[in-house]
Amino acid sequence: MNMNEIIIKKRNGGKLTEEEIRYFVAEYTEGNIPDYQASALLMAIYFSKMDEEETFVLTDAMRTSGDVVDLSAISGIKVDKHSTGGVGDKVTLVVGPLAAACGVPIAKMSGRGLGFTGGTVDKLESIPGFKTTLEPEEFHKQVEDIGIALIGQSGHIAPADKKLYALRDVTGTVENLSLISSSIMSKKLAAGSDAIILDVKCGKGAFMESQDRAEELAGMMCKIGNAAGKRTVAVITDMNQPLGRTVGNSLEVFEAYDTLKGQGPSDITELSLHIAGIMIYLGGKAETPEEGAKKAREAMDSGAGLAKFRELISAQGGKLDMFDYHDATNSIPVADLQEEIVADRDGYVSLIDAQLIGLCSQHTGAGRKVKEDSIDPFAGVLLFKKVGDKVEKGEKLATFYSSDKDKLASAIEEAGGRDSGAEGKAFVISQEKPEIPALIKTTIGL
Ligand code: URA
C-alpha cells in the first residue's frame, strides 16, 4: 500500500477502498505515517468528501483502533447520550439521574472541556472528592447496584480518533461531515451502550451554524449508529445563546441539581425532559418518547431523580455537604473575585454570543487554554438575562467569577468590557423585542 497514491486518489475525487482506509488508520495510529501525509489526506477528504460507504469504514477502523468496551454483563438496555458540544450544557447531569431513576442503566463515559465548550468530567470534578476514574469492575458493579456511573473516557478508546482529531484541529480539517461523524461515532460505538441519543447543536455556539448542516450531520451519525446495530436517535437543538443561566463547572453542577429539584431554568428543564424521555423509551421503560418524558417529569416532581444524583455523587466519593448547605441556604459556592457586566442602553437582549461567553468562562479559569492548564472549579459566568428579556441601562446582565484577578480582567476584556449591548459584545441589546429561536428544532431517527 502506498500512502502517496492514496492521497492522490482522494485528491482527484476517487473513492478509497476499505483496505486503503484501514491501512491509513492503522498505520497512522502506529506512528508509521507522518503527520504531513495524514494532513494531506485529511485535506483531500475535506475537499473531495467521502461517500457513506467510506465514512462507515473510516468509523469502524477508528472504533477498533483501541479498546471496545463490553457492557453486556450489565442487565438492561444501556443508553448513551452525547452532545456535539455546547456552552452551559449540563444536560447529562440531569438526564442521567432521571433516566436511571426510571430504570434505564446509565454506564457513561464523558469527555473534558474542549476550547470554548465545557465537559461533563470537569463539571463532576468540581464536586469535592468525586472520582471520575473507576476500574472496569467497579464501574460495572456501580451500574448494577445503583443504575448509574459517570466516568471519564479512557485513553484507550479510539486512539486513532484522538491522534486524528488533534491533527484536524491544527490543519483546518475539522468541519467535514464524514470526519466529524466518524470521529464522534467511533467513540460512541466503542463505549459499549446498546442505544445512543445525540444532541446535535446548531447556531452561533456550535460547529454547525445552520440547521440544515446540523440535520445532515445528525442524519449521517444516525445511519452509522443504526448500521452498527445500535439504535441511534438525534435531536437538533439551538445553541444561539448559552443553555440555562450558568457557564462554569461548579455553577453548572448546582444548576443541574436545582433542575432535578424542579427549580431549573425553563430551557434546561425542557431539553432535559425531552432527551430523558427518549432515553427512557430507547431503554425499553416507556412505550413512546412522550410516555418517557412523562415518566422523567414524574421522577423530577417526586425527587427520585435528585435522590439518584445524590446517590451517584456519594457512590463515586463526592461530598454532599455543599449540596446540603445549598438546600438549607439557597447559596452556591463561587470563586472569591467577581465583576459585573451591565447594559449600556435600554432595550431587549437580542443575542448572547454563546461562543464568546464560552471563551469568557475559559478566561476566568473555568476552562483550559492548553491541555495542561488546571481548572478553577468555582470560576465561570452567571447570566441574569436571556434572549428576549427587557433591560434598562445600567442593569446587571451577568457576573463573572474567578480566583485570579488577571484572569478576571482578561475575561471582561474578552466580553468587550463591562458595558455590553453593542454588536460584537457578549450581549447585544436591540430596540425591538427579538424572536426567540425554538430550542428543540427537530428529532431524527424515531
Ligand atoms: N467532536 C468530536 O469528538 N469530533 C469531531 O470531529 C467534532 C466534535
XYZ file of C-alpha atoms and ligand atoms in Angstrom:
454
model
C 0.000 0.000 0.000
C 1.396 3.426 -0.916
C 0.262 6.470 1.071
C 1.165 8.919 -1.709
C -1.117 7.059 -4.129
C -3.951 7.083 -1.596
C -3.590 10.863 -1.184
C -3.554 11.426 -4.975
C -6.586 9.173 -5.467
C -8.640 11.143 -2.946
C -7.297 14.488 -4.190
C -8.598 13.560 -7.651
C -12.034 12.741 -6.248
C -11.672 8.939 -6.199
C -13.318 6.537 -3.797
C -10.999 4.851 -1.290
C -11.258 1.113 -0.785
C -11.847 -0.473 2.615
C -8.272 -1.756 2.553
C -6.856 1.707 1.872
C -8.868 3.345 4.668
C -7.990 0.636 7.207
C -4.314 0.823 6.185
C -4.242 4.602 6.708
C -5.944 4.473 10.137
C -3.869 1.559 11.448
C -0.508 2.838 10.218
C -1.118 6.437 11.286
C -2.131 5.288 14.789
C 1.041 3.178 14.974
C 3.142 6.204 14.036
C 4.204 4.773 10.665
C 2.646 7.547 8.565
C 3.987 11.072 9.140
C 1.684 13.970 10.068
C 2.369 15.732 6.731
C 0.929 12.821 4.739
C -2.004 12.356 7.112
C -2.725 16.113 6.894
C -2.649 15.969 3.105
C -5.133 13.096 3.064
C -7.427 14.867 5.560
C -7.387 17.978 3.354
C -8.117 15.843 0.289
C -11.070 14.270 2.171
C -12.178 17.752 3.226
C -12.411 18.920 -0.393
C -13.288 15.700 -2.269
C -15.512 14.292 0.514
C -16.204 10.660 1.368
C -19.365 8.777 0.492
C -21.441 6.855 3.011
C -19.604 3.577 2.498
C -16.182 5.178 3.012
C -17.479 7.003 6.115
C -18.771 3.725 7.627
C -15.385 2.054 7.076
C -13.485 5.032 8.495
C -15.702 4.946 11.613
C -15.180 1.227 12.083
C -11.414 1.463 11.578
C -11.226 4.146 14.295
C -13.663 2.293 16.597
C -11.488 -0.820 16.555
C -8.179 1.075 16.886
C -8.318 0.626 20.701
C -10.474 -0.874 23.453
C -14.060 -1.750 22.625
C -15.976 -1.762 25.913
C -18.224 -4.744 26.625
C -21.177 -3.812 28.846
C -23.143 -6.984 28.093
C -22.692 -8.242 31.672
C -24.842 -5.338 32.888
C -28.517 -6.213 32.609
C -30.952 -3.984 30.705
C -30.693 -1.781 27.619
C -27.831 0.637 28.249
C -28.410 4.062 26.708
C -25.616 6.561 25.993
C -26.060 10.279 25.379
C -23.729 12.634 23.542
C -23.769 16.358 22.856
C -21.766 17.808 19.976
C -20.620 20.489 22.377
C -22.381 23.427 23.889
C -21.944 26.354 26.243
C -23.663 25.881 29.595
C -24.706 22.385 28.539
C -25.209 20.479 31.786
C -27.991 18.270 30.398
C -26.101 14.975 31.003
C -26.088 15.715 34.749
C -29.878 15.958 34.660
C -30.888 13.247 32.177
C -28.518 10.578 33.536
C -30.133 10.543 37.018
C -33.674 10.957 35.593
C -33.305 8.012 33.188
C -31.592 5.900 35.867
C -34.393 6.696 38.324
C -36.805 5.316 35.688
C -34.861 2.054 35.435
C -32.571 2.708 32.434
C -28.975 1.668 33.217
C -26.555 4.527 32.533
C -22.932 3.433 32.098
C -21.489 6.572 30.606
C -18.057 7.838 29.723
C -17.803 11.583 29.248
C -15.202 13.990 27.984
C -13.385 17.053 29.278
C -13.953 20.594 28.036
C -12.651 21.447 24.583
C -11.975 25.076 23.596
C -14.960 27.218 24.482
C -17.221 24.229 25.272
C -17.396 22.566 28.680
C -17.092 18.864 29.541
C -19.072 16.728 31.973
C -15.944 15.268 33.605
C -14.621 18.731 34.570
C -18.042 19.586 35.977
C -18.189 16.434 38.104
C -14.647 17.009 39.360
C -15.760 20.343 40.844
C -17.577 18.260 43.497
C -15.020 17.720 46.293
C -13.917 14.079 46.405
C -15.732 12.963 43.225
C -13.705 10.278 41.401
C -14.042 10.238 37.601
C -11.916 7.146 37.130
C -13.149 3.730 38.200
C -11.730 0.318 37.436
C -13.928 -1.576 34.931
C -15.172 -3.950 37.674
C -16.094 -1.015 39.974
C -17.802 0.738 37.041
C -19.910 -2.338 36.218
C -20.740 -3.021 39.884
C -21.882 0.562 40.456
C -24.234 0.424 37.437
C -25.639 -2.899 38.692
C -26.011 -1.549 42.262
C -27.417 1.947 41.743
C -28.162 2.083 37.988
C -25.704 4.818 37.046
C -21.975 5.573 36.789
C -20.383 8.601 35.084
C -16.647 8.440 34.420
C -14.013 9.958 32.121
C -13.258 8.349 28.801
C -10.270 6.020 28.994
C -7.279 6.911 26.844
C -7.628 3.574 25.078
C -10.974 4.298 23.426
C -10.497 5.056 19.705
C -6.854 6.221 19.947
C -6.884 6.749 16.147
C -9.512 9.452 16.608
C -7.517 11.046 19.409
C -4.492 11.450 17.085
C -6.504 12.428 14.037
C -8.669 14.911 15.941
C -5.585 16.682 17.318
C -4.208 16.895 13.764
C -7.512 18.125 12.290
C -7.691 20.792 14.979
C -4.494 22.424 13.678
C -4.858 21.774 9.937
C -8.240 23.362 9.163
C -9.916 19.990 8.625
C -12.455 19.782 11.454
C -15.616 20.879 9.596
C -16.205 17.926 7.306
C -19.318 15.788 7.659
C -17.567 12.418 7.298
C -14.681 13.395 9.557
C -16.913 14.761 12.350
C -19.434 11.920 12.218
C -16.791 9.180 12.150
C -14.894 10.873 14.991
C -17.927 11.087 17.274
C -19.460 7.728 16.361
C -16.209 5.742 16.603
C -16.024 6.726 20.287
C -19.732 6.168 20.970
C -19.728 2.748 19.315
C -16.600 1.716 21.249
C -18.163 2.781 24.569
C -20.448 -0.263 24.678
C -24.023 1.016 25.169
C -26.935 -0.532 23.239
C -28.623 2.691 22.131
C -27.436 6.267 21.610
C -29.091 9.661 21.743
C -27.197 12.525 20.116
C -27.833 16.188 20.910
C -26.618 17.972 17.785
C -26.244 21.687 18.379
C -26.740 24.361 15.763
C -26.216 28.102 15.900
C -23.512 30.555 16.815
C -22.083 28.478 19.646
C -21.896 25.219 17.627
C -19.741 23.514 14.956
C -22.680 23.605 12.572
C -24.165 27.091 12.411
C -27.098 26.242 10.138
C -29.908 23.835 10.964
C -29.580 22.177 7.535
C -25.942 21.283 8.154
C -26.745 20.078 11.683
C -29.501 17.841 10.265
C -27.140 16.455 7.648
C -24.580 15.633 10.356
C -27.250 14.112 12.595
C -28.592 12.011 9.706
C -25.159 10.614 8.934
C -24.441 9.769 12.588
C -27.818 8.015 12.947
C -27.074 5.954 9.808
C -23.657 4.959 11.168
C -25.090 4.006 14.570
C -28.017 2.040 13.172
C -25.796 0.243 10.640
C -23.608 -0.852 13.571
C -26.672 -2.334 15.274
C -27.193 0.416 17.872
C -30.497 2.256 17.798
C -29.480 5.901 17.308
C -31.655 8.993 17.599
C -30.609 12.641 17.212
C -32.177 15.839 18.479
C -31.240 19.107 16.782
C -31.147 21.906 19.346
C -30.418 25.611 19.415
C -27.059 26.958 20.565
C -27.567 30.624 19.747
C -27.303 31.504 23.429
C -25.851 29.580 26.379
C -28.112 26.927 27.883
C -29.507 27.885 31.257
C -28.014 30.672 33.340
C -24.626 29.271 34.296
C -21.356 28.538 32.471
C -18.549 27.052 34.562
C -18.101 23.811 36.406
C -19.476 24.083 39.949
C -22.009 26.705 38.825
C -23.379 24.223 36.292
C -23.481 21.326 38.757
C -25.663 23.408 41.075
C -27.921 24.437 38.209
C -28.338 20.754 37.262
C -29.076 19.973 40.936
C -31.769 22.681 41.034
C -33.217 21.415 37.743
C -33.558 17.958 39.299
C -35.422 19.664 42.167
C -37.824 21.106 39.573
C -36.366 24.596 40.073
C -34.173 24.894 36.968
C -34.350 27.403 34.114
C -37.068 26.625 31.552
C -34.665 25.817 28.671
C -32.618 23.251 30.633
C -35.800 21.727 32.041
C -37.486 21.457 28.611
C -34.449 19.947 26.889
C -33.695 17.560 29.749
C -37.243 16.181 29.855
C -37.250 15.741 26.051
C -33.909 13.906 25.987
C -34.606 11.865 29.140
C -37.963 10.865 27.607
C -36.215 9.490 24.525
C -33.640 7.696 26.712
C -36.375 6.071 28.789
C -38.129 4.988 25.572
C -34.892 3.661 23.993
C -34.145 1.856 27.254
C -37.449 -0.016 26.970
C -39.054 1.611 30.014
C -41.752 3.501 28.086
C -43.900 2.680 25.044
C -43.284 6.086 23.414
C -40.874 9.020 23.877
C -43.857 11.065 25.136
C -44.575 8.485 27.829
C -40.838 8.539 28.617
C -40.953 12.331 29.058
C -43.944 11.947 31.370
C -42.008 9.436 33.478
C -38.998 11.776 33.537
C -41.281 14.607 34.747
C -42.637 12.333 37.495
C -39.073 11.446 38.557
C -38.340 15.179 38.749
C -41.504 16.026 40.676
C -41.163 13.136 43.140
C -37.496 13.863 43.881
C -36.446 10.402 42.599
C -34.073 11.971 40.029
C -32.472 14.198 42.663
C -32.095 11.245 45.041
C -30.377 9.305 42.209
C -27.967 12.201 41.572
C -27.067 12.322 45.284
C -26.605 8.532 45.280
C -24.291 8.830 42.263
C -22.219 11.557 43.948
C -21.817 9.501 47.140
C -21.035 6.282 45.256
C -18.157 7.993 43.431
C -16.706 9.516 46.612
C -18.205 13.014 46.272
C -19.144 15.018 49.371
C -22.744 16.108 49.736
C -22.068 18.874 52.330
C -22.054 21.637 49.691
C -25.438 20.471 48.426
C -26.917 20.192 51.933
C -25.737 23.742 52.623
C -27.255 24.854 49.312
C -30.571 23.173 50.221
C -30.607 24.983 53.558
C -29.476 28.447 52.422
C -30.021 28.552 48.627
C -26.451 29.872 48.266
C -23.893 28.420 45.846
C -20.116 28.258 46.188
C -18.322 30.710 43.865
C -14.745 31.934 43.375
C -13.697 34.897 45.567
C -13.437 37.629 42.929
C -16.293 38.923 40.836
C -17.122 41.569 38.209
C -20.421 42.536 36.685
C -21.398 43.114 33.065
C -24.116 45.767 32.754
C -26.425 47.010 29.991
C -25.162 50.092 28.156
C -28.678 51.003 26.924
C -32.384 50.321 27.357
C -33.999 47.651 25.139
C -34.266 43.897 24.766
C -31.483 41.316 24.826
C -31.393 40.123 21.198
C -28.247 37.953 21.334
C -25.984 36.373 23.957
C -22.977 35.212 21.985
C -22.638 31.619 23.233
C -19.153 31.190 21.792
C -17.941 34.447 23.337
C -19.461 33.614 26.734
C -17.776 30.188 26.497
C -14.454 31.910 25.855
C -15.046 34.359 28.727
C -15.708 31.420 31.027
C -12.494 29.787 29.788
C -10.630 33.045 30.601
C -11.996 33.130 34.174
C -10.231 29.784 34.723
C -13.282 27.522 34.247
C -11.770 26.054 31.046
C -8.339 25.229 29.699
C -6.368 27.163 27.073
C -3.856 24.331 26.806
C -4.297 20.713 27.837
C -2.047 21.092 30.882
C -3.979 24.036 32.435
C -5.667 23.337 35.725
C -9.315 24.229 36.212
C -10.711 26.711 38.737
C -13.840 24.748 39.784
C -15.685 27.767 41.190
C -14.969 30.169 38.297
C -17.383 30.994 35.475
C -20.277 33.141 34.369
C -23.739 33.625 35.883
C -26.292 35.133 33.478
C -29.136 37.308 34.746
C -30.787 37.892 31.368
C -31.677 35.647 28.442
C -32.606 36.473 24.842
C -35.939 38.335 24.743
C -35.629 39.846 28.254
C -36.238 43.576 28.667
C -33.329 45.531 30.187
C -32.653 49.043 31.398
C -29.392 50.927 31.052
C -27.111 50.059 33.984
C -28.954 46.824 34.793
C -26.880 43.729 35.608
C -26.578 41.240 32.719
C -24.019 38.781 34.119
C -21.478 38.227 36.884
C -18.059 36.761 36.115
C -16.309 34.802 38.910
C -12.617 33.936 39.204
C -9.962 33.280 41.841
C -7.376 35.254 39.848
C -7.648 38.970 39.192
C -5.695 38.861 35.904
C -7.904 36.064 34.612
C -10.996 38.011 35.629
C -9.713 41.114 33.806
C -8.975 39.093 30.671
C -12.478 37.564 30.752
C -14.032 41.038 30.956
C -11.839 42.181 28.065
C -12.914 39.146 26.004
C -16.573 40.095 26.639
C -15.885 43.535 25.163
C -15.765 45.341 28.523
C -18.113 45.803 31.477
C -20.687 47.698 29.419
C -22.492 45.470 26.956
C -25.169 45.952 24.322
C -23.432 46.915 21.074
C -22.885 44.475 18.157
C -19.780 42.355 18.708
C -20.057 42.324 22.504
C -21.176 39.403 24.675
C -24.721 40.804 24.931
C -26.434 42.620 22.070
C -29.376 44.859 23.012
C -31.919 45.961 20.402
C -34.871 48.313 20.471
C -37.339 45.713 19.163
C -38.240 42.538 21.021
C -36.446 39.746 19.112
C -37.920 36.439 18.008
C -36.812 33.726 20.381
C -35.441 30.736 18.426
C -37.068 27.388 19.178
C -34.835 25.359 21.491
C -35.722 21.923 20.079
C -35.720 22.112 16.290
C -36.390 18.539 15.264
C -35.762 14.912 16.191
C -34.274 12.416 13.704
C -34.439 8.626 13.807
C -37.524 7.974 15.919
N -16.386 16.234 18.496
C -15.630 15.147 18.196
O -15.436 14.271 19.025
N -15.117 15.055 16.959
C -15.300 15.985 15.997
O -14.812 15.838 14.906
C -16.080 17.115 16.326
C -16.619 17.197 17.599
